[in-house]
Coordinates of C-alpha atoms in Angstrom, one line a residue:
X1 CA -62.1 -44.6 30.6
X2 CA -59.7 -46.9 28.8
X3 CA -60.9 -48.5 25.6
X4 CA -59.6 -51.8 24.1
X5 CA -57.9 -50.2 21.1
X6 CA -56.4 -52.1 18.2
X7 CA -52.8 -51.2 17.6
X8 CA -51.3 -50.4 14.2
X9 CA -49.7 -53.8 13.7
X10 CA -52.9 -55.6 14.5
X11 CA -54.8 -53.4 12.0
X12 CA -52.1 -54.2 9.4
X13 CA -52.8 -57.9 9.9
X14 CA -56.5 -57.4 9.5
X15 CA -56.2 -55.3 6.4
X16 CA -53.8 -57.8 4.9
X17 CA -56.3 -60.6 5.5
X18 CA -58.9 -58.6 3.6
X19 CA -56.6 -57.5 0.8
X20 CA -57.2 -53.8 1.6
X21 CA -55.8 -51.3 -0.8
X22 CA -55.4 -48.8 2.0
X23 CA -52.5 -48.8 4.5
X24 CA -53.6 -49.1 8.2
X25 CA -53.1 -45.4 9.0
X26 CA -55.1 -44.3 6.0
X27 CA -57.9 -46.6 6.9
X28 CA -58.1 -45.3 10.4
X29 CA -57.9 -41.7 9.1
X30 CA -60.8 -42.4 6.8
X31 CA -62.8 -43.8 9.7
X32 CA -62.0 -40.9 11.9
X33 CA -62.9 -38.3 9.3
X34 CA -66.2 -40.1 8.6
X35 CA -67.1 -40.1 12.3
X36 CA -66.2 -36.5 12.7
X37 CA -68.4 -35.5 9.7
X38 CA -71.2 -37.9 10.5
X39 CA -71.3 -39.1 14.1
X40 CA -74.1 -41.5 13.1
X41 CA -72.1 -43.2 10.4
X42 CA -72.2 -46.9 11.0
X43 CA -69.4 -49.4 10.5
X44 CA -71.2 -50.7 7.5
X45 CA -71.0 -47.3 5.7
X46 CA -67.3 -47.2 6.3
X47 CA -66.7 -50.8 5.3
X48 CA -68.9 -50.5 2.2
X49 CA -66.6 -47.8 1.0
X50 CA -63.5 -49.7 1.7
X51 CA -64.7 -53.1 0.6
X52 CA -67.6 -52.7 -1.9
X53 CA -68.0 -56.4 -2.4
X54 CA -68.2 -57.1 1.3
X55 CA -66.4 -59.8 3.2
X56 CA -65.1 -62.8 1.3
X57 CA -67.5 -65.1 3.1
X58 CA -64.8 -67.2 4.7
X59 CA -64.0 -67.4 8.4
X60 CA -60.9 -65.2 8.1
X61 CA -62.8 -62.5 6.2
X62 CA -65.7 -62.5 8.7
X63 CA -63.3 -62.3 11.6
X64 CA -61.4 -59.4 10.0
X65 CA -64.7 -57.5 9.4
X66 CA -65.6 -58.1 13.0
X67 CA -62.3 -56.6 14.1
X68 CA -62.9 -53.6 11.9
X69 CA -66.4 -53.1 13.4
X70 CA -64.9 -53.2 16.8
X71 CA -62.4 -50.5 15.7
X72 CA -65.3 -48.4 14.4
X73 CA -67.1 -48.6 17.8
X74 CA -63.9 -48.0 19.8
X75 CA -63.0 -45.0 17.7
X76 CA -66.4 -43.5 17.9
X77 CA -66.3 -43.9 21.7
X78 CA -62.8 -42.4 21.9
X79 CA -63.8 -39.4 19.8
X80 CA -66.8 -38.6 22.0
X81 CA -65.3 -39.4 25.4
X82 CA -64.8 -36.6 27.8
X83 CA -61.3 -37.5 28.7
X84 CA -59.6 -37.0 25.3
X85 CA -58.8 -40.7 24.9
X86 CA -58.7 -40.5 21.1
X87 CA -55.3 -41.2 19.4
X88 CA -54.2 -41.6 15.8
X89 CA -53.5 -45.2 14.9
X90 CA -49.9 -44.9 13.7
X91 CA -46.7 -47.1 13.9
X92 CA -45.2 -47.2 17.4
X93 CA -42.2 -45.2 18.4
X94 CA -39.9 -48.2 17.7
X95 CA -40.5 -47.8 14.0
X96 CA -38.2 -45.7 11.9
X97 CA -39.2 -42.0 11.9
X98 CA -39.4 -42.0 8.1
X99 CA -42.1 -44.8 8.3
X100 CA -44.0 -42.9 11.0
X101 CA -44.0 -39.7 9.1
X102 CA -45.1 -41.5 5.9
X103 CA -48.0 -43.1 7.9
X104 CA -48.9 -39.8 9.3
X105 CA -49.3 -38.4 5.8
X106 CA -51.5 -41.4 4.9
X107 CA -53.6 -40.9 8.0
X108 CA -54.2 -37.2 7.0
X109 CA -55.1 -38.3 3.4
X110 CA -57.6 -40.8 4.9
X111 CA -59.0 -38.2 7.3
X112 CA -59.8 -35.9 4.4
X113 CA -61.4 -38.8 2.4
X114 CA -63.5 -39.6 5.5
X115 CA -64.7 -36.0 5.9
X116 CA -65.8 -36.1 2.2
X117 CA -67.6 -39.4 2.7
X118 CA -69.4 -37.9 5.7
X119 CA -70.6 -35.0 3.6
X120 CA -68.0 -32.3 4.2
X121 CA -66.8 -31.5 0.7
X122 CA -66.0 -27.9 1.3
X123 CA -64.1 -26.7 4.3
X124 CA -66.2 -23.5 4.3
X125 CA -68.9 -25.6 6.0
X126 CA -66.6 -25.9 9.0
X127 CA -66.4 -23.3 11.8
X128 CA -63.2 -21.2 11.6
X129 CA -61.0 -23.1 13.9
X130 CA -61.9 -26.5 12.4
X131 CA -61.4 -25.0 8.9
X132 CA -57.9 -23.9 9.8
X133 CA -57.0 -27.4 11.2
X134 CA -58.5 -29.1 8.1
X135 CA -56.4 -26.9 5.9
X136 CA -53.3 -27.8 7.9
X137 CA -54.2 -31.5 7.5
X138 CA -54.3 -30.9 3.7
X139 CA -50.8 -29.5 3.9
X140 CA -49.5 -32.4 6.0
X141 CA -51.1 -34.9 3.5
X142 CA -49.4 -33.1 0.6
X143 CA -46.0 -32.9 2.4
X144 CA -43.0 -34.0 0.3
X145 CA -41.8 -37.3 1.7
X146 CA -38.4 -36.9 0.1
X147 CA -37.0 -35.2 3.2
X148 CA -34.7 -37.6 5.1
X149 CA -34.9 -37.7 8.9
X150 CA -31.8 -38.5 10.9
X151 CA -33.8 -39.7 13.9
X152 CA -32.4 -36.8 16.0
X153 CA -34.1 -35.8 19.2
X154 CA -35.2 -32.6 17.4
X155 CA -36.9 -34.6 14.6
X156 CA -38.6 -36.9 17.2
X157 CA -39.8 -34.0 19.2
X158 CA -41.2 -32.2 16.0
X159 CA -43.0 -35.4 15.0
X160 CA -44.5 -35.9 18.5
X161 CA -45.7 -32.3 18.5
X162 CA -47.3 -32.7 15.1
X163 CA -49.1 -35.9 16.1
X164 CA -50.4 -34.2 19.3
X165 CA -51.5 -31.1 17.2
X166 CA -53.5 -33.4 14.9
X167 CA -55.0 -35.4 17.8
X168 CA -56.2 -32.3 19.5
X169 CA -57.3 -30.7 16.2
X170 CA -59.3 -33.8 15.3
X171 CA -61.0 -33.7 18.7
X172 CA -61.8 -30.0 18.1
X173 CA -63.3 -30.7 14.6
X174 CA -65.3 -33.5 16.0
X175 CA -66.7 -31.3 18.8
X176 CA -67.5 -28.6 16.3
X177 CA -69.4 -31.0 14.0
X178 CA -70.8 -33.3 16.6
X179 CA -71.3 -31.1 19.7
X180 CA -71.9 -33.2 22.8
X181 CA -75.2 -32.7 24.5
X182 CA -73.8 -33.2 28.0
X183 CA -74.5 -30.5 30.5
X184 CA -71.7 -28.0 31.0
X185 CA -69.9 -28.4 34.3
X186 CA -70.6 -25.5 36.6
X187 CA -73.7 -24.5 34.6
X188 CA -76.1 -25.1 37.4
X189 CA -77.3 -22.6 39.9
X190 CA -77.8 -23.5 43.5
X191 CA -80.4 -21.5 45.6

């Protein structure tokens, strides 16, 4: 199933309208981590953390909050869909590789904050595979951004592989922390 997902630039406009301190990638990472740690986390829990004083009360602020609530619902559905529709909200491939790598680091920082907001303060609480992925996310978030990319095909390929690793890793963490209750295919016996 295809969900109506906000893109990075649209999220940047929404966060700008609200005067958010977080960059769009970090904001989405926080949401994703929170949903992985606490599948019942409402949009209000996430938004309260980001904007403790709530919307500004004007039409633009209310519309922006509405868009963020839609992003929450879409992200929740994508994380729990059976077709692996989830993706990290990052700048598109037309952006400079340096910008995309920086945003990826911010996304990882946000994801870790979200896990903490959802109650995962110690990775020892995670199953082994999820713990290893979370530790990798810590390393990516800490990565030194002083490295300069030349935009080579090799750099692009490495970036794409890293994004895919994170996407699949986040889905694994989500499944470990929020196991689906759907019946397992092939689990029925016919007589």
